mmCIF file of C-alpha atoms in Angstrom:
data_model
loop_
_atom_site.group_PDB
_atom_site.id
_atom_site.type_symbol
_atom_site.label_atom_id
_atom_site.label_comp_id
_atom_site.label_asym_id
_atom_site.label_seq_id
_atom_site.Cartn_x
_atom_site.Cartn_y
_atom_site.Cartn_z
ATOM 1 C CA MET A 1 -13.437 10.843 18.353
ATOM 2 C CA VAL A 2 -13.597 8.079 20.998
ATOM 3 C CA GLN A 3 -11.815 4.820 19.996
ATOM 4 C CA ARG A 4 -13.094 1.387 20.897
ATOM 5 C CA PRO A 5 -10.603 -0.846 22.850
ATOM 6 C CA TYR A 6 -8.606 -2.915 20.484
ATOM 7 C CA VAL A 7 -6.147 -5.795 20.288
ATOM 8 C CA ILE A 8 -3.855 -6.565 17.285
ATOM 9 C CA ASP A 9 -3.271 -10.336 16.261
ATOM 10 C CA THR A 10 -0.332 -11.078 13.876
ATOM 11 C CA LEU A 11 -1.395 -11.947 10.414
ATOM 12 C CA ILE A 12 1.912 -11.733 8.723
ATOM 13 C CA SER A 13 5.136 -11.877 10.448
ATOM 14 C CA ALA A 14 8.074 -9.477 9.781
ATOM 15 C CA LYS A 15 9.926 -12.495 8.540
ATOM 16 C CA GLN A 16 7.353 -13.331 6.096
ATOM 17 C CA ILE A 17 7.081 -9.696 4.809
ATOM 18 C CA ALA A 18 11.107 -9.422 4.175
ATOM 19 C CA ALA A 19 11.165 -12.819 2.347
ATOM 20 C CA ARG A 20 8.300 -11.617 0.139
ATOM 21 C CA VAL A 21 10.013 -8.075 -0.538
ATOM 22 C CA GLU A 22 13.294 -10.009 -1.757
ATOM 23 C CA GLU A 23 11.013 -12.093 -4.021
ATOM 24 C CA LEU A 24 9.042 -9.082 -5.254
ATOM 25 C CA ALA A 25 12.586 -6.868 -5.871
ATOM 26 C CA GLN A 26 13.615 -9.580 -8.074
ATOM 27 C CA GLU A 27 10.513 -9.834 -10.459
ATOM 28 C CA ILE A 28 10.661 -6.009 -10.582
ATOM 29 C CA HIS A 29 14.216 -5.903 -11.471
ATOM 30 C CA ASP A 30 13.453 -8.381 -14.325
ATOM 31 C CA GLU A 31 10.529 -6.321 -15.616
ATOM 32 C CA PHE A 32 12.578 -3.093 -15.561
ATOM 33 C CA ASP A 33 16.062 -4.402 -16.294
ATOM 34 C CA GLY A 34 18.054 -1.931 -18.669
ATOM 35 C CA THR A 35 15.938 1.003 -17.587
ATOM 36 C CA ASP A 36 17.987 3.984 -17.261
ATOM 37 C CA LYS A 37 16.091 5.155 -14.208
ATOM 38 C CA LEU A 38 13.107 3.725 -12.449
ATOM 39 C CA VAL A 39 10.733 6.254 -10.850
ATOM 40 C CA VAL A 40 9.068 4.799 -7.774
ATOM 41 C CA VAL A 41 6.079 6.437 -6.676
ATOM 42 C CA GLY A 42 4.960 5.583 -3.051
ATOM 43 C CA LEU A 43 1.420 6.488 -2.072
ATOM 44 C CA LEU A 44 1.476 8.032 1.147
ATOM 45 C CA ARG A 45 1.322 7.427 3.887
ATOM 46 C CA GLY A 46 0.627 3.700 4.353
ATOM 47 C CA SER A 47 3.430 2.591 1.696
ATOM 48 C CA PHE A 48 6.285 4.484 3.511
ATOM 49 C CA VAL A 49 7.862 1.412 5.118
ATOM 50 C CA PHE A 50 7.123 -0.899 2.173
ATOM 51 C CA ILE A 51 8.608 1.494 -0.455
ATOM 52 C CA ALA A 52 11.854 1.858 1.466
ATOM 53 C CA ASP A 53 12.044 -2.007 1.893
ATOM 54 C CA VAL A 54 11.518 -2.725 -1.975
ATOM 55 C CA VAL A 55 13.968 0.274 -2.923
ATOM 56 C CA ARG A 56 16.728 -1.092 -0.761
ATOM 57 C CA GLU A 57 16.414 -4.599 -2.665
ATOM 58 C CA LEU A 58 16.439 -3.163 -6.011
ATOM 59 C CA ASP A 59 19.652 -3.389 -8.049
ATOM 60 C CA LEU A 60 18.534 -0.751 -10.524
ATOM 61 C CA PRO A 61 19.108 3.274 -10.683
ATOM 62 C CA VAL A 62 15.790 4.664 -8.961
ATOM 63 C CA GLU A 63 14.454 7.794 -8.224
ATOM 64 C CA VAL A 64 11.703 8.171 -5.355
ATOM 65 C CA ASP A 65 8.681 10.468 -5.382
ATOM 66 C CA PHE A 66 5.496 10.337 -3.294
ATOM 67 C CA LEU A 67 1.828 11.280 -3.960
ATOM 68 C CA GLU A 68 -0.539 11.397 -1.194
ATOM 69 C CA ALA A 69 -4.259 10.062 -2.184
ATOM 70 C CA SER A 70 -6.809 9.548 0.426
ATOM 71 C CA SER A 71 -10.161 7.843 0.651
ATOM 72 C CA TYR A 72 -10.050 6.846 4.180
ATOM 73 C CA GLY A 73 -9.409 9.588 6.668
ATOM 74 C CA ASN A 74 -9.378 8.289 10.306
ATOM 75 C CA SER A 75 -12.242 5.680 9.420
ATOM 76 C CA THR A 76 -11.903 1.778 8.836
ATOM 77 C CA GLU A 77 -14.330 2.272 5.657
ATOM 78 C CA SER A 78 -13.324 3.792 2.393
ATOM 79 C CA SER A 79 -15.318 6.917 1.652
ATOM 80 C CA ARG A 80 -14.960 5.827 -2.151
ATOM 81 C CA GLU A 81 -14.201 9.481 -2.773
ATOM 82 C CA VAL A 82 -10.218 9.835 -3.630
ATOM 83 C CA ARG A 83 -8.642 13.205 -2.816
ATOM 84 C CA ILE A 84 -5.019 13.862 -4.074
ATOM 85 C CA LEU A 85 -3.321 15.590 -1.125
ATOM 86 C CA LYS A 86 -0.083 15.612 -2.740
ATOM 87 C CA ASP A 87 1.068 15.501 -6.052
ATOM 88 C CA LEU A 88 4.256 14.241 -7.600
ATOM 89 C CA ARG A 89 7.447 16.826 -7.405
ATOM 90 C CA GLY A 90 9.071 15.301 -10.543
ATOM 91 C CA GLU A 91 7.973 14.617 -14.197
ATOM 92 C CA ILE A 92 7.574 11.115 -15.204
ATOM 93 C CA ALA A 93 6.813 11.709 -18.948
ATOM 94 C CA GLY A 94 8.555 9.116 -21.087
ATOM 95 C CA ARG A 95 10.026 7.404 -17.824
ATOM 96 C CA ASP A 96 9.378 3.978 -16.347
ATOM 97 C CA VAL A 97 7.118 4.327 -13.335
ATOM 98 C CA LEU A 98 6.281 1.721 -10.260
ATOM 99 C CA VAL A 99 3.532 2.742 -8.140
ATOM 100 C CA VAL A 100 3.856 1.181 -4.626
ATOM 101 C CA GLU A 101 0.486 0.884 -2.747
ATOM 102 C CA ASP A 102 0.199 -0.624 0.806
ATOM 103 C CA ILE A 103 -3.366 -2.344 0.186
ATOM 104 C CA VAL A 104 -5.876 -2.458 -2.584
ATOM 105 C CA ASP A 105 -9.244 -3.000 -0.802
ATOM 106 C CA THR A 106 -12.042 -1.312 -2.872
ATOM 107 C CA GLY A 107 -9.777 -0.513 -5.689
ATOM 108 C CA PHE A 108 -10.932 3.112 -5.875
ATOM 109 C CA THR A 109 -7.408 4.489 -4.849
ATOM 110 C CA LEU A 110 -5.541 2.651 -6.923
ATOM 111 C CA GLN A 111 -7.861 3.169 -9.991
ATOM 112 C CA HIS A 112 -7.697 6.674 -9.840
ATOM 113 C CA VAL A 113 -3.966 7.018 -9.216
ATOM 114 C CA ILE A 114 -3.438 4.978 -12.372
ATOM 115 C CA LYS A 115 -5.618 7.191 -14.401
ATOM 116 C CA LEU A 116 -4.067 10.213 -13.156
ATOM 117 C CA LEU A 117 -0.656 9.022 -13.886
ATOM 118 C CA LYS A 118 -1.248 7.762 -17.123
ATOM 119 C CA THR A 119 -2.314 11.401 -18.182
ATOM 120 C CA LYS A 120 1.178 12.511 -17.247
ATOM 121 C CA GLY A 121 2.817 10.139 -20.306
ATOM 122 C CA PRO A 122 4.892 7.778 -18.703
ATOM 123 C CA ALA A 123 6.778 5.028 -21.018
ATOM 124 C CA LYS A 124 5.882 2.111 -18.679
ATOM 125 C CA LEU A 125 3.712 2.085 -15.657
ATOM 126 C CA ARG A 126 3.499 -0.902 -13.190
ATOM 127 C CA THR A 127 2.072 -1.337 -9.795
ATOM 128 C CA ILE A 128 2.725 -3.263 -6.766
ATOM 129 C CA ALA A 129 0.876 -4.072 -3.519
ATOM 130 C CA LEU A 130 1.653 -5.124 -0.234
ATOM 131 C CA LEU A 131 -1.507 -6.612 0.525
ATOM 132 C CA ASP A 132 -4.639 -7.256 -1.544
ATOM 133 C CA LYS A 133 -8.327 -7.800 -0.345
ATOM 134 C CA PRO A 134 -9.993 -8.967 -3.438
ATOM 135 C CA SER A 135 -13.208 -9.906 -1.476
ATOM 136 C CA ARG A 136 -13.837 -6.119 -1.078
ATOM 137 C CA ARG A 137 -13.037 -5.000 -4.595
ATOM 138 C CA GLU A 138 -15.712 -2.537 -5.922
ATOM 139 C CA VAL A 139 -13.727 -1.513 -9.071
ATOM 140 C CA ASP A 140 -11.877 -3.636 -11.710
ATOM 141 C CA VAL A 141 -8.320 -3.089 -10.727
ATOM 142 C CA LYS A 142 -5.559 -5.170 -9.967
ATOM 143 C CA ALA A 143 -1.711 -4.595 -9.114
ATOM 144 C CA ASP A 144 0.756 -6.168 -11.178
ATOM 145 C CA TRP A 145 2.499 -7.462 -8.245
ATOM 146 C CA THR A 146 0.993 -8.524 -4.873
ATOM 147 C CA GLY A 147 2.777 -9.165 -1.621
ATOM 148 C CA PHE A 148 0.007 -11.099 0.205
ATOM 149 C CA GLU A 149 -3.570 -11.673 -0.474
ATOM 150 C CA ILE A 150 -5.443 -11.390 2.714
ATOM 151 C CA PRO A 151 -9.016 -12.018 4.058
ATOM 152 C CA ASP A 152 -11.608 -9.073 4.700
ATOM 153 C CA GLU A 153 -9.874 -7.988 7.834
ATOM 154 C CA PHE A 154 -8.815 -4.495 9.229
ATOM 155 C CA VAL A 155 -5.243 -4.631 9.310
ATOM 156 C CA VAL A 156 -2.390 -2.051 10.590
ATOM 157 C CA GLY A 157 1.625 -2.275 10.852
ATOM 158 C CA TYR A 158 4.356 -2.056 8.439
ATOM 159 C CA GLY A 159 3.222 1.457 7.874
ATOM 160 C CA ILE A 160 -0.432 0.855 7.788
ATOM 161 C CA ASP A 161 -2.614 2.934 10.376
ATOM 162 C CA PHE A 162 -5.745 2.982 12.367
ATOM 163 C CA ALA A 163 -6.253 6.807 13.243
ATOM 164 C CA GLN A 164 -2.511 7.544 12.678
ATOM 165 C CA ARG A 165 -1.362 4.415 15.023
ATOM 166 C CA ASN A 166 0.359 1.335 14.779
ATOM 167 C CA ARG A 167 2.310 2.314 11.544
ATOM 168 C CA ASN A 168 5.769 1.328 13.465
ATOM 169 C CA LEU A 169 4.720 -2.298 13.914
ATOM 170 C CA PRO A 170 7.264 -4.542 12.229
ATOM 171 C CA HIS A 171 4.405 -7.049 11.025
ATOM 172 C CA ILE A 172 1.160 -6.813 9.931
ATOM 173 C CA GLY A 173 -1.486 -7.359 12.347
ATOM 174 C CA LYS A 174 -5.369 -7.867 12.352
ATOM 175 C CA VAL A 175 -7.352 -5.580 14.559
ATOM 176 C CA ARG A 176 -9.815 -7.140 16.639
ATOM 177 C CA PHE A 177 -12.109 -4.640 18.504
ATOM 178 C CA LEU A 178 -13.090 -5.385 22.009
ATOM 179 C CA ASP A 179 -16.559 -5.444 23.755
ATOM 180 C CA THR A 180 -15.929 -3.143 26.630
ATOM 181 C CA GLN A 181 -18.201 -4.841 29.076
ATOM 182 C CA ASP A 182 -16.274 -8.193 29.321
ATOM 183 C CA GLY A 183 -12.981 -7.217 27.280
ATOM 184 C CA GLU A 184 -13.588 -9.692 24.556
ATOM 185 C CA SER A 185 -14.721 -9.440 21.019
#
């Protein structure tokens, strides 16, 4: 696959993300206070940085597990077909569960994951997404907590990639594709 040249403009700074993660962790703590152990399920791969930061901020006993679901591949557009590439290792029946998602776009992935996890019988199931693009929603699903609502832009950084690149950026950046003739979009 030949990639078009692009630049990345900062949309949400690392400082803004850190402040919001602290706020979200307090709200999650209030919701799950008293739980014997919260199972925090990260949706791979995009949520791995977000889940690490959220878990470090939680003053609760936690267990971390991962589920890998995909509807994008290396494309910038959702295929709308959600595939589970890696299921949970542990049991969640009768346990409190927090699903951590990087971005809710069309909503297909989060909707599919919620349905799947409900069949496993958790005591309580809540969701958190770092980013939400409500203008792109195609199914009726909303995370219980959202870090930031963003416009319909293709974004990378803080764990989110484009063709497996840019996950290591400390901020959320907007991808701007360049016109190859004059270097401008």
